[in-house]
Coordinates of C-alpha atoms in Angstrom, one line a residue:
M1 CA -20.5 7.2 3.7
K2 CA -18.9 10.6 4.3
A3 CA -16.6 11.9 1.6
L4 CA -12.8 12.0 2.3
T5 CA -11.1 15.3 2.0
I6 CA -7.3 15.5 1.6
G7 CA -6.3 19.1 1.1
D8 CA -8.2 20.4 -2.0
L9 CA -9.0 16.8 -3.1
Q10 CA -12.3 15.1 -2.3
A11 CA -13.0 11.5 -2.8
R12 CA -16.8 10.8 -2.9
L13 CA -16.1 7.5 -0.9
P14 CA -13.6 7.4 1.9
I15 CA -12.0 4.2 0.4
I16 CA -8.4 4.1 -0.8
Q17 CA -7.2 1.1 -2.8
G18 CA -3.8 0.1 -1.3
G19 CA -0.7 0.1 -3.5
M20 CA 0.3 -3.4 -4.2
G21 CA 3.5 -4.4 -6.0
V22 CA 5.0 -5.9 -8.0
G23 CA 2.5 -5.1 -10.8
I24 CA -0.7 -5.9 -8.8
S25 CA -2.1 -2.4 -8.7
L26 CA -1.2 -0.4 -11.8
S27 CA -3.3 1.9 -14.0
G28 CA -6.0 -0.7 -14.6
L29 CA -7.1 -1.2 -11.0
A30 CA -6.3 2.4 -9.9
S31 CA -8.4 4.0 -12.6
A32 CA -11.3 1.6 -11.9
V33 CA -11.3 2.5 -8.2
A34 CA -11.0 6.2 -8.9
N35 CA -13.9 6.1 -11.3
E36 CA -16.1 4.6 -8.6
G37 CA -15.4 7.5 -6.2
G38 CA -12.5 6.0 -4.3
I39 CA -8.8 6.8 -4.5
G40 CA -6.9 4.5 -6.9
V41 CA -3.2 3.8 -6.2
I42 CA -0.4 2.7 -8.5
S43 CA 2.4 0.8 -6.9
A44 CA 5.9 2.0 -8.1
A45 CA 7.7 -1.2 -6.9
G46 CA 9.4 -3.3 -9.5
L47 CA 8.3 -1.4 -12.5
G48 CA 11.8 -1.7 -13.9
L49 CA 11.0 -5.4 -14.6
L50 CA 7.6 -4.7 -16.1
Y51 CA 9.0 -2.1 -18.4
K52 CA 12.4 -3.5 -19.2
K53 CA 11.8 -3.0 -22.9
L54 CA 11.9 0.8 -22.4
S55 CA 15.5 0.7 -21.1
P56 CA 18.2 -1.8 -20.2
N57 CA 18.7 0.3 -17.0
Y58 CA 16.4 -1.0 -14.2
T59 CA 16.0 2.4 -12.6
E60 CA 15.4 4.3 -15.8
A61 CA 12.9 1.6 -17.0
G62 CA 11.0 1.9 -13.7
N63 CA 10.7 5.7 -14.0
L64 CA 9.6 5.6 -17.6
G65 CA 7.1 2.8 -16.6
L66 CA 5.7 4.8 -13.7
A67 CA 5.2 7.9 -15.9
H68 CA 3.4 5.7 -18.4
E69 CA 1.1 4.2 -15.7
I70 CA 0.2 7.6 -14.3
R71 CA -0.7 8.9 -17.8
Q72 CA -2.7 5.7 -18.6
A73 CA -4.6 6.1 -15.3
R74 CA -5.3 9.7 -16.1
E75 CA -6.7 8.8 -19.5
K76 CA -9.0 6.1 -18.0
A77 CA -10.1 7.9 -14.8
K78 CA -11.9 11.1 -13.8
G79 CA -11.1 10.6 -10.1
I80 CA -8.1 10.7 -7.7
I81 CA -4.9 8.8 -8.6
G82 CA -2.1 8.2 -6.1
V83 CA 1.2 6.4 -6.2
N84 CA 2.7 4.2 -3.5
I85 CA 6.5 4.5 -3.2
M86 CA 8.3 2.5 -0.5
V87 CA 11.1 4.4 1.3
A88 CA 13.1 1.2 1.2
L89 CA 13.4 1.4 -2.6
S90 CA 16.9 2.3 -3.9
D91 CA 15.3 4.6 -6.6
F92 CA 12.9 6.2 -4.1
A93 CA 14.0 9.7 -4.9
D94 CA 13.7 9.2 -8.7
L95 CA 10.2 7.7 -8.4
V96 CA 9.0 10.6 -6.2
K97 CA 10.3 13.1 -8.7
T98 CA 8.6 11.3 -11.5
S99 CA 5.3 11.2 -9.6
I100 CA 5.4 14.9 -8.9
A101 CA 6.4 15.8 -12.5
E102 CA 3.5 13.7 -13.8
K103 CA 1.2 15.5 -11.3
A104 CA 0.1 12.4 -9.4
D105 CA -2.6 13.5 -6.9
I106 CA -1.0 11.8 -3.9
I107 CA 2.2 10.0 -2.9
F108 CA 1.7 7.4 -0.2
S109 CA 5.0 6.4 1.3
G110 CA 5.9 3.7 3.9
A111 CA 8.3 0.8 4.5
G112 CA 10.5 3.2 6.4
L113 CA 10.0 6.8 7.5
P114 CA 9.8 9.2 4.5
L115 CA 11.6 12.0 6.4
D116 CA 12.7 14.0 3.4
L117 CA 9.6 13.6 1.2
P118 CA 8.7 17.3 1.1
S119 CA 12.1 18.2 -0.2
Y120 CA 11.1 16.9 -3.6
L121 CA 8.1 19.2 -4.0
T122 CA 8.5 22.1 -6.5
K123 CA 6.9 25.5 -6.3
D124 CA 4.0 24.5 -8.6
S125 CA 3.5 21.0 -7.1
M126 CA -0.1 20.0 -6.4
T127 CA 0.9 16.4 -5.2
K128 CA -0.3 15.6 -1.7
L129 CA 2.1 13.7 0.6
V130 CA 0.8 10.9 2.8
P131 CA 3.2 8.9 5.0
I132 CA 2.2 5.3 6.0
V133 CA 3.0 4.7 9.7
S134 CA 2.6 1.9 12.3
S135 CA 2.6 4.0 15.5
A136 CA 1.8 7.4 17.0
R137 CA 5.5 7.8 17.7
A138 CA 6.2 7.6 13.9
V139 CA 3.6 10.3 13.3
R140 CA 5.3 12.6 15.8
I141 CA 8.7 12.1 14.3
I142 CA 7.5 12.7 10.8
C143 CA 5.4 15.8 11.6
E144 CA 8.2 17.4 13.7
K145 CA 10.8 16.8 11.0
W146 CA 8.7 18.0 8.1
K147 CA 7.6 21.1 10.0
N148 CA 11.1 22.0 11.2
N149 CA 12.9 21.2 8.0
Y150 CA 10.3 22.1 5.3
D151 CA 7.5 24.0 7.0
Y152 CA 5.2 21.3 5.8
L153 CA 2.8 18.8 7.5
P154 CA 1.4 15.6 6.0
D155 CA -1.8 16.0 4.0
A156 CA -3.1 12.8 5.6
I157 CA -1.7 9.9 7.6
V158 CA -2.2 6.2 6.8
L159 CA -2.0 3.9 9.9
E160 CA -1.3 0.4 8.7
G161 CA -2.0 -2.3 11.3
P162 CA -0.4 -5.7 11.6
K163 CA -3.1 -7.6 9.6
A164 CA -2.0 -6.0 6.3
G165 CA -0.5 -7.9 3.4
G166 CA 3.1 -7.5 2.2
H167 CA 5.8 -5.9 4.4
L168 CA 4.7 -5.1 7.9
G169 CA 6.2 -2.3 10.1
Y170 CA 6.1 -4.5 13.2
K171 CA 8.4 -7.0 14.9
E172 CA 7.2 -10.5 14.5
N173 CA 6.2 -10.9 18.2
Q174 CA 4.0 -7.8 17.9
L175 CA 1.8 -9.2 15.1
E176 CA -0.5 -11.1 17.4
D177 CA -0.1 -8.8 20.4
E178 CA -3.4 -7.0 21.0
H179 CA -1.5 -3.9 22.1
F180 CA -0.4 -3.5 18.5
S181 CA -3.8 -4.1 16.9
L182 CA -5.3 -1.5 14.5
E183 CA -8.1 -0.9 17.0
E184 CA -5.7 -0.2 19.8
L185 CA -3.3 2.0 17.7
L186 CA -5.9 4.0 15.8
P187 CA -7.1 6.2 18.7
Q188 CA -3.5 6.9 19.7
V189 CA -2.6 8.0 16.2
V190 CA -5.8 10.2 15.9
Q191 CA -4.9 11.8 19.2
E192 CA -1.3 12.5 18.1
V193 CA -2.4 13.9 14.8
S194 CA -5.0 16.2 16.5
L195 CA -2.2 17.9 18.5
F196 CA -0.5 19.0 15.2
E197 CA -3.9 19.9 13.7
Q198 CA -4.7 22.2 16.6
K199 CA -1.2 23.7 16.8
Y200 CA -0.9 24.5 13.1
H201 CA -4.6 24.8 12.1
K202 CA -4.4 22.1 9.4
N203 CA -6.8 19.3 8.8
I204 CA -4.9 15.9 8.6
P205 CA -7.3 13.0 8.1
V206 CA -6.2 9.6 9.5
I207 CA -6.8 6.6 7.2
A208 CA -6.8 3.1 8.7
A209 CA -5.4 0.1 6.9
G210 CA -4.6 -3.6 7.5
G211 CA -7.2 -6.3 7.7
I212 CA -10.1 -4.2 6.7
Y213 CA -12.2 -6.3 4.3
T214 CA -16.0 -5.6 4.6
G215 CA -18.2 -2.6 4.9
E216 CA -18.9 -3.7 8.5
D217 CA -15.1 -3.4 9.1
I218 CA -15.1 0.1 7.5
H219 CA -18.0 1.2 9.8
R220 CA -16.3 -0.2 12.9
I221 CA -12.9 1.4 12.2
M222 CA -14.4 4.8 11.3
Q223 CA -16.2 4.8 14.6
L224 CA -12.8 4.8 16.2
G225 CA -11.8 8.0 14.6
A226 CA -10.6 7.2 11.1
S227 CA -11.6 9.6 8.3
G228 CA -11.1 6.9 5.7
V229 CA -9.9 3.3 5.1
Q230 CA -7.3 1.7 2.8
L231 CA -8.1 -1.8 1.4
G232 CA -5.6 -3.9 -0.7
T233 CA -6.6 -7.5 -0.4
R234 CA -10.3 -6.9 -1.3
F235 CA -9.3 -5.4 -4.6
V236 CA -7.0 -8.2 -5.8
T237 CA -10.0 -10.4 -6.7
T238 CA -11.4 -7.9 -9.1
E239 CA -11.6 -8.1 -12.9
E240 CA -9.6 -4.8 -13.2
C241 CA -6.8 -5.8 -10.9
D242 CA -3.6 -5.8 -13.0
A243 CA -2.3 -9.2 -11.7
S244 CA -2.6 -12.4 -13.7
E245 CA -5.6 -14.6 -13.4
A246 CA -3.4 -17.2 -11.7
F247 CA -2.4 -14.7 -9.0
K248 CA -6.1 -13.9 -8.3
E249 CA -6.9 -17.6 -8.2
T250 CA -4.4 -18.1 -5.3
Y251 CA -6.5 -15.8 -3.2
I252 CA -9.7 -17.6 -4.1
K253 CA -8.2 -21.1 -3.4
A254 CA -6.5 -20.0 -0.2
E255 CA -7.8 -21.2 3.2
E256 CA -7.1 -19.4 6.4
K257 CA -4.3 -21.8 7.3
D258 CA -2.5 -20.9 4.1
I259 CA -1.9 -17.3 5.1
E260 CA 1.6 -17.1 6.8
I261 CA 4.2 -14.7 8.1
I262 CA 7.5 -14.8 6.2
K263 CA 10.9 -13.3 6.7
S264 CA 11.5 -11.0 3.8
P265 CA 14.9 -10.2 2.4
V266 CA 13.9 -6.5 3.0
G267 CA 14.4 -7.2 6.7
M268 CA 10.8 -6.9 7.7
P269 CA 8.2 -9.6 8.4
G270 CA 5.7 -10.0 5.6
R271 CA 2.3 -11.7 5.1
A272 CA 1.9 -14.0 2.2
I273 CA 0.0 -17.1 0.9
S274 CA 1.8 -20.5 1.2
C275 CA 3.2 -21.9 -2.0
S276 CA 5.9 -24.3 -3.3
F277 CA 8.4 -21.4 -3.6
L278 CA 8.1 -20.4 0.0
Q279 CA 8.5 -24.1 1.0
K280 CA 11.7 -24.2 -1.0
V281 CA 12.9 -21.1 0.9
K282 CA 12.2 -22.8 4.2
D283 CA 14.0 -25.9 3.1
G284 CA 17.1 -23.7 2.3
L285 CA 17.0 -24.5 -1.4
K286 CA 17.0 -20.9 -2.5
Q287 CA 20.0 -18.6 -2.8
P288 CA 20.5 -15.9 -5.3
K289 CA 23.9 -15.8 -7.0
A290 CA 23.9 -12.1 -7.7
C291 CA 21.8 -8.9 -7.1
P292 CA 20.8 -7.8 -10.6
F293 CA 18.8 -4.7 -9.7
H294 CA 19.9 -3.3 -6.3
C295 CA 16.2 -2.4 -5.9
I296 CA 16.0 -2.4 -2.1
K297 CA 18.3 -0.4 0.1
T298 CA 18.2 -2.9 3.0
C299 CA 18.6 -6.1 1.0
D300 CA 21.9 -7.9 1.6
I301 CA 22.6 -10.5 -1.2
S302 CA 25.0 -12.5 1.0
R303 CA 22.2 -13.2 3.4
S304 CA 19.1 -13.0 1.2
P305 CA 17.4 -16.4 0.5
Y306 CA 16.1 -15.0 -2.8
C307 CA 15.6 -11.9 -4.9
I308 CA 12.4 -10.4 -3.7
V309 CA 11.6 -8.2 -6.8
T310 CA 12.0 -11.2 -9.1
A311 CA 9.9 -13.5 -6.8
L312 CA 7.1 -10.9 -6.7
Y313 CA 7.3 -10.3 -10.5
N314 CA 7.1 -14.1 -11.1
A315 CA 4.0 -14.2 -8.9
F316 CA 2.4 -11.3 -10.8
K317 CA 2.7 -13.4 -13.9
G318 CA 1.3 -16.5 -12.2
N319 CA 4.5 -18.5 -11.7
F320 CA 4.4 -19.8 -8.1
E321 CA 7.3 -22.2 -8.5
S322 CA 9.5 -19.1 -8.6
G323 CA 7.5 -16.6 -6.6
Y324 CA 4.7 -15.9 -4.1
A325 CA 1.7 -13.7 -3.4
F326 CA 1.7 -11.2 -0.6
A327 CA -1.8 -11.0 1.0
G328 CA -3.7 -9.5 3.9
S329 CA -5.0 -11.7 6.8
N330 CA -8.5 -11.9 5.1
A331 CA -7.4 -13.1 1.7
F332 CA -9.0 -16.5 2.3
R333 CA -12.4 -14.9 2.4
A334 CA -12.4 -14.2 -1.4
D335 CA -14.6 -16.6 -3.2
R336 CA -15.0 -15.1 -6.7
I337 CA -13.7 -12.5 -9.2
M338 CA -16.0 -9.5 -9.6
S339 CA -15.7 -6.0 -11.0
V340 CA -14.5 -3.0 -9.0
K341 CA -18.0 -1.5 -9.4
E342 CA -19.6 -4.6 -7.8
T343 CA -16.9 -4.6 -5.0
M344 CA -17.6 -1.0 -4.1
S345 CA -21.4 -1.6 -4.2
E346 CA -21.0 -4.6 -1.9
L347 CA -18.8 -2.6 0.5
L348 CA -21.5 0.2 0.6
K349 CA -24.3 -2.4 1.2
E350 CA -22.3 -4.1 4.0
W351 CA -21.6 -0.7 5.5
K352 CA -25.3 0.4 5.4
E353 CA -26.4 -2.9 7.0
S354 CA -23.9 -2.6 9.8
R355 CA -25.3 0.8 10.8
K356 CA -28.8 -0.6 11.4

C-alpha cells in the first residue's frame, strides 16, 4: 500500500480510523491505529458527559476532556493523531480551538459544511484541516469559500458515502440510489478536487469512506482515484476500541437485517443496530422532558423523540435499554474481537490477495 501524504504529514498506510462518538474512538483506539502506521482519530462528540467530573459545565468539561484525550494519545503513540469535530455541535468553535492549541495533527469536520474552519488557525498552527463531504458540489463550495475568505485550501477531503455508520449527509431516498453510491461519487469528487489542485498548485488527497470493510474494498476504491480510505466499523471490534465490551458485542451478534436507518434528532438520517431502545422510539414511548446540554445546534427538544448525546453515551457504557449503537452497513460481518495490529495485518493481507 502506498503511503498517504497530507501536507507535511505522512502515514505509512493510507488508512484513517473514522472518528466515532460518543466515546467509541478516544485516545486508546486512536493511538493504537497511529502506532500501526495509520491515522488515529479521537471523536470530540459528547466528551462533556465522559468528563463531567472535570466541570459541571458541559462545554467546559468537553474541552478539558478533549485536551486530555489528545495528550493521552500523544503519550501512547508515535504516529498521526486527528480529531473529528462535527459542525453540528454547539461547541464546535471551542473544540476546534482546543484541538489547534493541543497541536492535533488533523481536524476532520463534517455533519454540516465547515465553512469557517480556517478562521481558527493561528500563525504557528500546524494542524491540517480536512472537511468531510458527501458530494462534488460540497467540495466546490468549501474550496471557493476557504480560498476567497482565508486564502486556504483543504489539506485533504474525505468523501463519506451512504453506507457509513452514524449520521449520513444524504436524504433517506438517496441511501439506496446507485447515483449516490461511493463508487459513483468518488470520481466526481476526485475530478472536482483536481481543478483546485491544478489552479492553485496544491496536492489535496481524496479519502473515501462509508462501507469500506476489507482490504479488497480498499483496493477497489483506491483504483477509482482515492489516495486513502477511512474505516470506522472495522475498528469497533478491536481490543483497543474505547467502547464497552457490551457495545462491541452488539456488532458481533448483529445480523444483516439488524442494521437499520433511523431518523436522528439531529435532523439527518443515521445508520444503527436495532435494539429495544430504538423500538421504544418507534412505538412513541420516548420523549425528553428537557434539553440538559444543548449539544447539537439543530436539535429541537419539542420535536426530538430522545436526547441523542445521552442515548449514545448510554450505548458506549453498554446500556441498550436507554441507548443504541451507530454502525456502518457491514457491522454484521464482525465475528470476533481482535487487536488493532491484527486488524491492520488482515486488511493488508486482504489487499495483497485482491491484487493478484
